[in-house]
mmCIF file of N, CA and C in Angstrom:
data_model
loop_
_atom_site.group_PDB
_atom_site.id
_atom_site.type_symbol
_atom_site.label_atom_id
_atom_site.label_comp_id
_atom_site.label_asym_id
_atom_site.label_seq_id
_atom_site.Cartn_x
_atom_site.Cartn_y
_atom_site.Cartn_z
ATOM 1 N N MET A 1459 16.503 0.359 24.907
ATOM 2 C CA MET A 1459 15.608 -0.659 24.424
ATOM 3 C C MET A 1459 14.984 -0.181 23.110
ATOM 4 N N ALA A 1460 15.072 -0.995 22.096
ATOM 5 C CA ALA A 1460 14.546 -0.636 20.778
ATOM 6 C C ALA A 1460 13.021 -0.730 20.771
ATOM 7 N N ALA A 1461 12.409 0.171 20.033
ATOM 8 C CA ALA A 1461 10.954 0.154 19.906
ATOM 9 C C ALA A 1461 10.527 -1.053 19.078
ATOM 10 N N ALA A 1462 9.403 -1.614 19.448
ATOM 11 C CA ALA A 1462 8.869 -2.765 18.707
ATOM 12 C C ALA A 1462 8.401 -2.321 17.327
ATOM 13 N N GLN A 1463 8.610 -3.181 16.346
ATOM 14 C CA GLN A 1463 8.130 -2.902 14.994
ATOM 15 C C GLN A 1463 6.615 -3.060 14.967
ATOM 16 N N PRO A 1464 5.925 -2.180 14.258
ATOM 17 C CA PRO A 1464 4.467 -2.336 14.152
ATOM 18 C C PRO A 1464 4.127 -3.637 13.426
ATOM 19 N N ARG A 1465 3.062 -4.255 13.817
ATOM 20 C CA ARG A 1465 2.624 -5.503 13.185
ATOM 21 C C ARG A 1465 1.671 -5.187 12.042
ATOM 22 N N MET A 1466 1.986 -5.758 10.901
ATOM 23 C CA MET A 1466 1.181 -5.548 9.708
ATOM 24 C C MET A 1466 0.176 -6.682 9.599
ATOM 25 N N LEU A 1467 -1.088 -6.342 9.618
ATOM 26 C CA LEU A 1467 -2.132 -7.331 9.433
ATOM 27 C C LEU A 1467 -2.539 -7.277 7.972
ATOM 28 N N GLY A 1468 -2.336 -8.363 7.295
ATOM 29 C CA GLY A 1468 -2.601 -8.346 5.868
ATOM 30 C C GLY A 1468 -2.857 -9.727 5.325
ATOM 31 N N PHE A 1469 -2.044 -10.129 4.388
ATOM 32 C CA PHE A 1469 -2.255 -11.367 3.653
ATOM 33 C C PHE A 1469 -1.141 -12.363 3.951
ATOM 34 N N ASP A 1470 -1.411 -13.626 3.686
ATOM 35 C CA ASP A 1470 -0.380 -14.646 3.856
ATOM 36 C C ASP A 1470 0.794 -14.384 2.918
ATOM 37 N N ASP A 1471 0.518 -13.824 1.760
ATOM 38 C CA ASP A 1471 1.558 -13.539 0.777
ATOM 39 C C ASP A 1471 1.441 -12.085 0.339
ATOM 40 N N ASN A 1472 2.344 -11.250 0.826
ATOM 41 C CA ASN A 1472 2.350 -9.819 0.508
ATOM 42 C C ASN A 1472 3.319 -9.472 -0.608
ATOM 43 N N SER A 1473 3.761 -10.466 -1.354
ATOM 44 C CA SER A 1473 4.790 -10.231 -2.363
ATOM 45 C C SER A 1473 4.233 -9.561 -3.612
ATOM 46 N N CYS A 1474 5.128 -8.903 -4.323
ATOM 47 C CA CYS A 1474 4.742 -8.354 -5.621
ATOM 48 C C CYS A 1474 4.349 -9.475 -6.584
ATOM 49 N N GLN A 1475 4.955 -10.651 -6.418
ATOM 50 C CA GLN A 1475 4.568 -11.784 -7.271
ATOM 51 C C GLN A 1475 3.099 -12.141 -7.043
ATOM 52 N N ALA A 1476 2.656 -12.104 -5.783
ATOM 53 C CA ALA A 1476 1.241 -12.376 -5.493
ATOM 54 C C ALA A 1476 0.358 -11.305 -6.117
ATOM 55 N N TRP A 1477 0.806 -10.051 -6.043
ATOM 56 C CA TRP A 1477 0.049 -8.952 -6.656
ATOM 57 C C TRP A 1477 -0.086 -9.184 -8.155
ATOM 58 N N VAL A 1478 1.030 -9.444 -8.817
ATOM 59 C CA VAL A 1478 1.022 -9.665 -10.266
ATOM 60 C C VAL A 1478 0.134 -10.866 -10.603
ATOM 61 N N GLY A 1479 0.213 -11.913 -9.794
ATOM 62 C CA GLY A 1479 -0.584 -13.110 -10.032
ATOM 63 C C GLY A 1479 -2.077 -12.900 -9.857
ATOM 64 N N SER A 1480 -2.466 -11.812 -9.186
ATOM 65 C CA SER A 1480 -3.893 -11.548 -8.974
ATOM 66 C C SER A 1480 -4.530 -10.784 -10.130
ATOM 67 N N LYS A 1481 -3.755 -10.493 -11.151
ATOM 68 C CA LYS A 1481 -4.244 -9.672 -12.270
ATOM 69 C C LYS A 1481 -5.537 -10.213 -12.867
ATOM 70 N N ASP A 1482 -5.639 -11.519 -13.023
ATOM 71 C CA ASP A 1482 -6.827 -12.110 -13.632
ATOM 72 C C ASP A 1482 -7.819 -12.652 -12.616
ATOM 73 N N ASP A 1483 -7.610 -12.341 -11.343
ATOM 74 C CA ASP A 1483 -8.516 -12.768 -10.272
ATOM 75 C C ASP A 1483 -9.125 -11.509 -9.655
ATOM 76 N N ALA A 1484 -10.263 -11.105 -10.182
ATOM 77 C CA ALA A 1484 -10.875 -9.831 -9.780
ATOM 78 C C ALA A 1484 -11.159 -9.780 -8.282
ATOM 79 N N ASP A 1485 -11.570 -10.888 -7.686
ATOM 80 C CA ASP A 1485 -11.872 -10.887 -6.252
ATOM 81 C C ASP A 1485 -10.615 -10.664 -5.423
ATOM 82 N N GLN A 1486 -9.539 -11.361 -5.771
ATOM 83 C CA GLN A 1486 -8.290 -11.192 -5.028
ATOM 84 C C GLN A 1486 -7.737 -9.782 -5.213
ATOM 85 N N ARG A 1487 -7.764 -9.272 -6.420
ATOM 86 C CA ARG A 1487 -7.258 -7.926 -6.685
ATOM 87 C C ARG A 1487 -8.070 -6.899 -5.890
ATOM 88 N N ARG A 1488 -9.382 -7.097 -5.834
ATOM 89 C CA ARG A 1488 -10.248 -6.187 -5.079
ATOM 90 C C ARG A 1488 -9.877 -6.211 -3.588
ATOM 91 N N GLU A 1489 -9.560 -7.396 -3.061
ATOM 92 C CA GLU A 1489 -9.131 -7.492 -1.662
ATOM 93 C C GLU A 1489 -7.839 -6.722 -1.431
ATOM 94 N N TYR A 1490 -6.872 -6.888 -2.325
ATOM 95 C CA TYR A 1490 -5.597 -6.183 -2.184
ATOM 96 C C TYR A 1490 -5.799 -4.669 -2.214
ATOM 97 N N VAL A 1491 -6.582 -4.189 -3.167
ATOM 98 C CA VAL A 1491 -6.796 -2.743 -3.290
ATOM 99 C C VAL A 1491 -7.588 -2.221 -2.091
ATOM 100 N N SER A 1492 -8.559 -2.984 -1.635
ATOM 101 C CA SER A 1492 -9.330 -2.564 -0.456
ATOM 102 C C SER A 1492 -8.440 -2.491 0.777
ATOM 103 N N TRP A 1493 -7.544 -3.474 0.920
ATOM 104 C CA TRP A 1493 -6.604 -3.434 2.037
ATOM 105 C C TRP A 1493 -5.744 -2.171 1.951
ATOM 106 N N ALA A 1494 -5.251 -1.877 0.761
ATOM 107 C CA ALA A 1494 -4.398 -0.700 0.576
ATOM 108 C C ALA A 1494 -5.146 0.575 0.942
ATOM 109 N N ARG A 1495 -6.377 0.680 0.514
ATOM 110 C CA ARG A 1495 -7.162 1.881 0.837
ATOM 111 C C ARG A 1495 -7.435 1.967 2.330
ATOM 112 N N GLY A 1496 -7.638 0.811 2.969
ATOM 113 C CA GLY A 1496 -7.800 0.800 4.419
ATOM 114 C C GLY A 1496 -6.536 1.242 5.132
ATOM 115 N N PHE A 1497 -5.386 0.790 4.637
ATOM 116 C CA PHE A 1497 -4.110 1.213 5.206
ATOM 117 C C PHE A 1497 -3.956 2.728 5.075
ATOM 118 N N LEU A 1498 -4.269 3.262 3.900
ATOM 119 C CA LEU A 1498 -4.154 4.703 3.688
ATOM 120 C C LEU A 1498 -5.118 5.471 4.593
ATOM 121 N N SER A 1499 -6.300 4.916 4.821
ATOM 122 C CA SER A 1499 -7.247 5.549 5.746
ATOM 123 C C SER A 1499 -6.700 5.536 7.165
ATOM 124 N N GLY A 1500 -6.074 4.418 7.563
ATOM 125 C CA GLY A 1500 -5.449 4.343 8.874
ATOM 126 C C GLY A 1500 -4.321 5.349 9.007
ATOM 127 N N HIS A 1501 -3.564 5.513 7.933
ATOM 128 C CA HIS A 1501 -2.512 6.536 7.909
ATOM 129 C C HIS A 1501 -3.124 7.900 8.183
ATOM 130 N N ASN A 1502 -4.233 8.207 7.526
ATOM 131 C CA ASN A 1502 -4.874 9.505 7.711
ATOM 132 C C ASN A 1502 -5.348 9.700 9.145
ATOM 133 N N TYR A 1503 -5.856 8.640 9.750
ATOM 134 C CA TYR A 1503 -6.321 8.727 11.131
ATOM 135 C C TYR A 1503 -5.148 9.018 12.073
ATOM 136 N N ALA A 1504 -4.029 8.342 11.839
ATOM 137 C CA ALA A 1504 -2.863 8.483 12.715
ATOM 138 C C ALA A 1504 -2.040 9.737 12.427
ATOM 139 N N ASN A 1505 -2.157 10.285 11.229
ATOM 140 C CA ASN A 1505 -1.345 11.437 10.806
ATOM 141 C C ASN A 1505 -2.245 12.521 10.229
ATOM 142 N N GLN A 1506 -3.067 13.091 11.081
ATOM 143 C CA GLN A 1506 -4.099 13.997 10.584
ATOM 144 C C GLN A 1506 -3.550 15.282 9.971
ATOM 145 N N LYS A 1507 -2.314 15.607 10.244
ATOM 146 C CA LYS A 1507 -1.724 16.814 9.647
ATOM 147 C C LYS A 1507 -1.037 16.526 8.319
ATOM 148 N N GLN A 1508 -0.903 15.246 7.964
ATOM 149 C CA GLN A 1508 -0.262 14.864 6.700
ATOM 150 C C GLN A 1508 -1.099 13.778 6.033
ATOM 151 N N GLN A 1509 -2.330 14.100 5.729
ATOM 152 C CA GLN A 1509 -3.235 13.103 5.192
ATOM 153 C C GLN A 1509 -2.985 12.821 3.714
ATOM 154 N N VAL A 1510 -3.230 11.572 3.358
ATOM 155 C CA VAL A 1510 -3.195 11.159 1.957
ATOM 156 C C VAL A 1510 -4.425 11.753 1.288
ATOM 157 N N SER A 1511 -4.222 12.324 0.117
ATOM 158 C CA SER A 1511 -5.347 12.877 -0.620
ATOM 159 C C SER A 1511 -6.289 11.746 -1.041
ATOM 160 N N ASP A 1512 -7.504 12.103 -1.344
ATOM 161 C CA ASP A 1512 -8.490 11.105 -1.776
ATOM 162 C C ASP A 1512 -8.032 10.514 -3.106
ATOM 163 N N VAL A 1513 -7.864 9.204 -3.134
ATOM 164 C CA VAL A 1513 -7.403 8.525 -4.344
ATOM 165 C C VAL A 1513 -8.391 7.425 -4.721
ATOM 166 N N SER A 1514 -8.557 7.235 -6.004
ATOM 167 C CA SER A 1514 -9.488 6.225 -6.501
ATOM 168 C C SER A 1514 -8.869 4.832 -6.427
ATOM 169 N N ARG A 1515 -9.713 3.831 -6.552
ATOM 170 C CA ARG A 1515 -9.235 2.444 -6.607
ATOM 171 C C ARG A 1515 -8.258 2.280 -7.761
ATOM 172 N N GLY A 1516 -8.582 2.892 -8.893
ATOM 173 C CA GLY A 1516 -7.720 2.790 -10.067
ATOM 174 C C GLY A 1516 -6.345 3.394 -9.828
ATOM 175 N N THR A 1517 -6.297 4.510 -9.116
ATOM 176 C CA THR A 1517 -5.021 5.141 -8.808
ATOM 177 C C THR A 1517 -4.181 4.248 -7.905
ATOM 178 N N VAL A 1518 -4.822 3.656 -6.905
ATOM 179 C CA VAL A 1518 -4.118 2.733 -6.004
ATOM 180 C C VAL A 1518 -3.571 1.556 -6.800
ATOM 181 N N GLU A 1519 -4.416 0.987 -7.652
ATOM 182 C CA GLU A 1519 -4.003 -0.173 -8.441
ATOM 183 C C GLU A 1519 -2.835 0.171 -9.362
ATOM 184 N N MET A 1520 -2.899 1.305 -10.035
ATOM 185 C CA MET A 1520 -1.806 1.707 -10.932
ATOM 186 C C MET A 1520 -0.514 1.957 -10.168
ATOM 187 N N PHE A 1521 -0.611 2.563 -8.991
ATOM 188 C CA PHE A 1521 0.584 2.848 -8.202
ATOM 189 C C PHE A 1521 1.271 1.538 -7.811
ATOM 190 N N ILE A 1522 0.489 0.579 -7.301
ATOM 191 C CA ILE A 1522 1.064 -0.706 -6.891
ATOM 192 C C ILE A 1522 1.607 -1.451 -8.109
ATOM 193 N N GLU A 1523 0.877 -1.406 -9.203
ATOM 194 C CA GLU A 1523 1.314 -2.076 -10.434
ATOM 195 C C GLU A 1523 2.684 -1.555 -10.877
ATOM 196 N N ARG A 1524 2.834 -0.258 -10.895
ATOM 197 C CA ARG A 1524 4.098 0.368 -11.306
ATOM 198 C C ARG A 1524 5.221 0.013 -10.319
ATOM 199 N N PHE A 1525 4.920 0.083 -9.034
ATOM 200 C CA PHE A 1525 5.915 -0.242 -8.018
ATOM 201 C C PHE A 1525 6.400 -1.680 -8.192
ATOM 202 N N CYS A 1526 5.462 -2.610 -8.359
ATOM 203 C CA CYS A 1526 5.834 -4.023 -8.481
ATOM 204 C C CYS A 1526 6.563 -4.322 -9.790
ATOM 205 N N ARG A 1527 6.287 -3.559 -10.818
ATOM 206 C CA ARG A 1527 7.032 -3.721 -12.072
ATOM 207 C C ARG A 1527 8.483 -3.288 -11.864
ATOM 208 N N ASP A 1528 8.667 -2.203 -11.109
ATOM 209 C CA ASP A 1528 10.010 -1.683 -10.865
ATOM 210 C C ASP A 1528 10.776 -2.476 -9.801
ATOM 211 N N LYS A 1529 10.060 -3.078 -8.854
ATOM 212 C CA LYS A 1529 10.690 -3.794 -7.731
ATOM 213 C C LYS A 1529 9.995 -5.138 -7.519
ATOM 214 N N PRO A 1530 10.169 -6.060 -8.435
ATOM 215 C CA PRO A 1530 9.408 -7.318 -8.396
ATOM 216 C C PRO A 1530 9.683 -8.208 -7.186
ATOM 217 N N THR A 1531 10.790 -8.003 -6.485
ATOM 218 C CA THR A 1531 11.075 -8.840 -5.318
ATOM 219 C C THR A 1531 10.596 -8.208 -4.008
ATOM 220 N N ALA A 1532 10.044 -7.015 -4.078
ATOM 221 C CA ALA A 1532 9.569 -6.309 -2.882
ATOM 222 C C ALA A 1532 8.165 -6.785 -2.499
ATOM 223 N N PRO A 1533 7.774 -6.559 -1.266
ATOM 224 C CA PRO A 1533 6.371 -6.813 -0.904
ATOM 225 C C PRO A 1533 5.500 -5.700 -1.480
ATOM 226 N N PHE A 1534 4.307 -6.041 -1.966
ATOM 227 C CA PHE A 1534 3.446 -4.990 -2.518
ATOM 228 C C PHE A 1534 2.983 -4.035 -1.428
ATOM 229 N N THR A 1535 3.033 -4.469 -0.170
ATOM 230 C CA THR A 1535 2.673 -3.564 0.921
ATOM 231 C C THR A 1535 3.628 -2.373 0.982
ATOM 232 N N GLU A 1536 4.867 -2.582 0.574
ATOM 233 C CA GLU A 1536 5.840 -1.480 0.515
ATOM 234 C C GLU A 1536 5.366 -0.400 -0.450
ATOM 235 N N ALA A 1537 4.686 -0.803 -1.513
ATOM 236 C CA ALA A 1537 4.136 0.180 -2.459
ATOM 237 C C ALA A 1537 3.135 1.089 -1.756
ATOM 238 N N VAL A 1538 2.348 0.508 -0.882
ATOM 239 C CA VAL A 1538 1.336 1.298 -0.179
ATOM 240 C C VAL A 1538 2.006 2.261 0.806
ATOM 241 N N TYR A 1539 3.082 1.826 1.452
ATOM 242 C CA TYR A 1539 3.828 2.736 2.331
ATOM 243 C C TYR A 1539 4.353 3.914 1.524
ATOM 244 N N ARG A 1540 4.944 3.626 0.364
ATOM 245 C CA ARG A 1540 5.497 4.694 -0.474
ATOM 246 C C ARG A 1540 4.387 5.596 -1.017
ATOM 247 N N MET A 1541 3.226 5.012 -1.261
ATOM 248 C CA MET A 1541 2.094 5.823 -1.714
ATOM 249 C C MET A 1541 1.687 6.800 -0.607
ATOM 250 N N SER A 1542 1.696 6.339 0.637
ATOM 251 C CA SER A 1542 1.354 7.247 1.735
ATOM 252 C C SER A 1542 2.384 8.369 1.835
ATOM 253 N N ASP A 1543 3.658 8.067 1.575
ATOM 254 C CA ASP A 1543 4.691 9.104 1.582
ATOM 255 C C ASP A 1543 4.416 10.153 0.510
ATOM 256 N N GLN A 1544 4.137 9.674 -0.690
ATOM 257 C CA GLN A 1544 3.975 10.568 -1.833
ATOM 258 C C GLN A 1544 2.664 11.353 -1.781
ATOM 259 N N TYR A 1545 1.569 10.682 -1.495
ATOM 260 C CA TYR A 1545 0.261 11.321 -1.578
ATOM 261 C C TYR A 1545 -0.103 12.134 -0.337
ATOM 262 N N SER A 1546 0.691 12.038 0.721
ATOM 263 C CA SER A 1546 0.430 12.854 1.913
ATOM 264 C C SER A 1546 1.133 14.203 1.805
ATOM 265 N N GLY A 1547 1.981 14.351 0.795
ATOM 266 C CA GLY A 1547 2.746 15.577 0.672
ATOM 267 C C GLY A 1547 4.025 15.549 1.486
ATOM 268 N N ARG A 1548 4.228 14.464 2.228
ATOM 269 C CA ARG A 1548 5.411 14.338 3.064
ATOM 270 C C ARG A 1548 6.646 14.129 2.208
ATOM 271 N N GLY A 1549 6.529 13.287 1.173
ATOM 272 C CA GLY A 1549 7.632 13.067 0.255
ATOM 273 C C GLY A 1549 8.786 12.276 0.820
ATOM 274 N N ALA A 1550 8.628 11.727 2.020
ATOM 275 C CA ALA A 1550 9.683 10.923 2.650
ATOM 276 C C ALA A 1550 9.016 9.933 3.585
ATOM 277 N N PRO A 1551 9.691 8.844 3.905
ATOM 278 C CA PRO A 1551 9.101 7.873 4.831
ATOM 279 C C PRO A 1551 8.750 8.519 6.162
ATOM 280 N N ILE A 1552 7.718 8.010 6.796
ATOM 281 C CA ILE A 1552 7.306 8.505 8.098
ATOM 282 C C ILE A 1552 8.458 8.339 9.082
ATOM 283 N N ALA A 1553 8.713 9.364 9.857
ATOM 284 C CA ALA A 1553 9.740 9.311 10.889
ATOM 285 C C ALA A 1553 9.080 9.539 12.243
ATOM 286 N N LYS A 1554 9.596 8.851 13.241
ATOM 287 C CA LYS A 1554 9.046 9.041 14.602
ATOM 288 C C LYS A 1554 9.672 10.225 15.251
#
């Protein structure tokens, strides 16, 4: 029996297009970045031996911005997953 996929609680539109479209909407952009920081905090809680280093809002925003520029059809939430890989020192996707 295959393990159930974790459920992502987030936004109605997690696309990079939505991220890019929020550039001039400070409130929406703040929500996206706050969600990302919350996700990274949850990662730290669940993976206490491979914690993401303390990162600023600006660092989170730049990371997602760069990811979405490189992969415009991806969900911006994928950028946050990759950020957890990189900033935790793991350097690879989380494995069970």
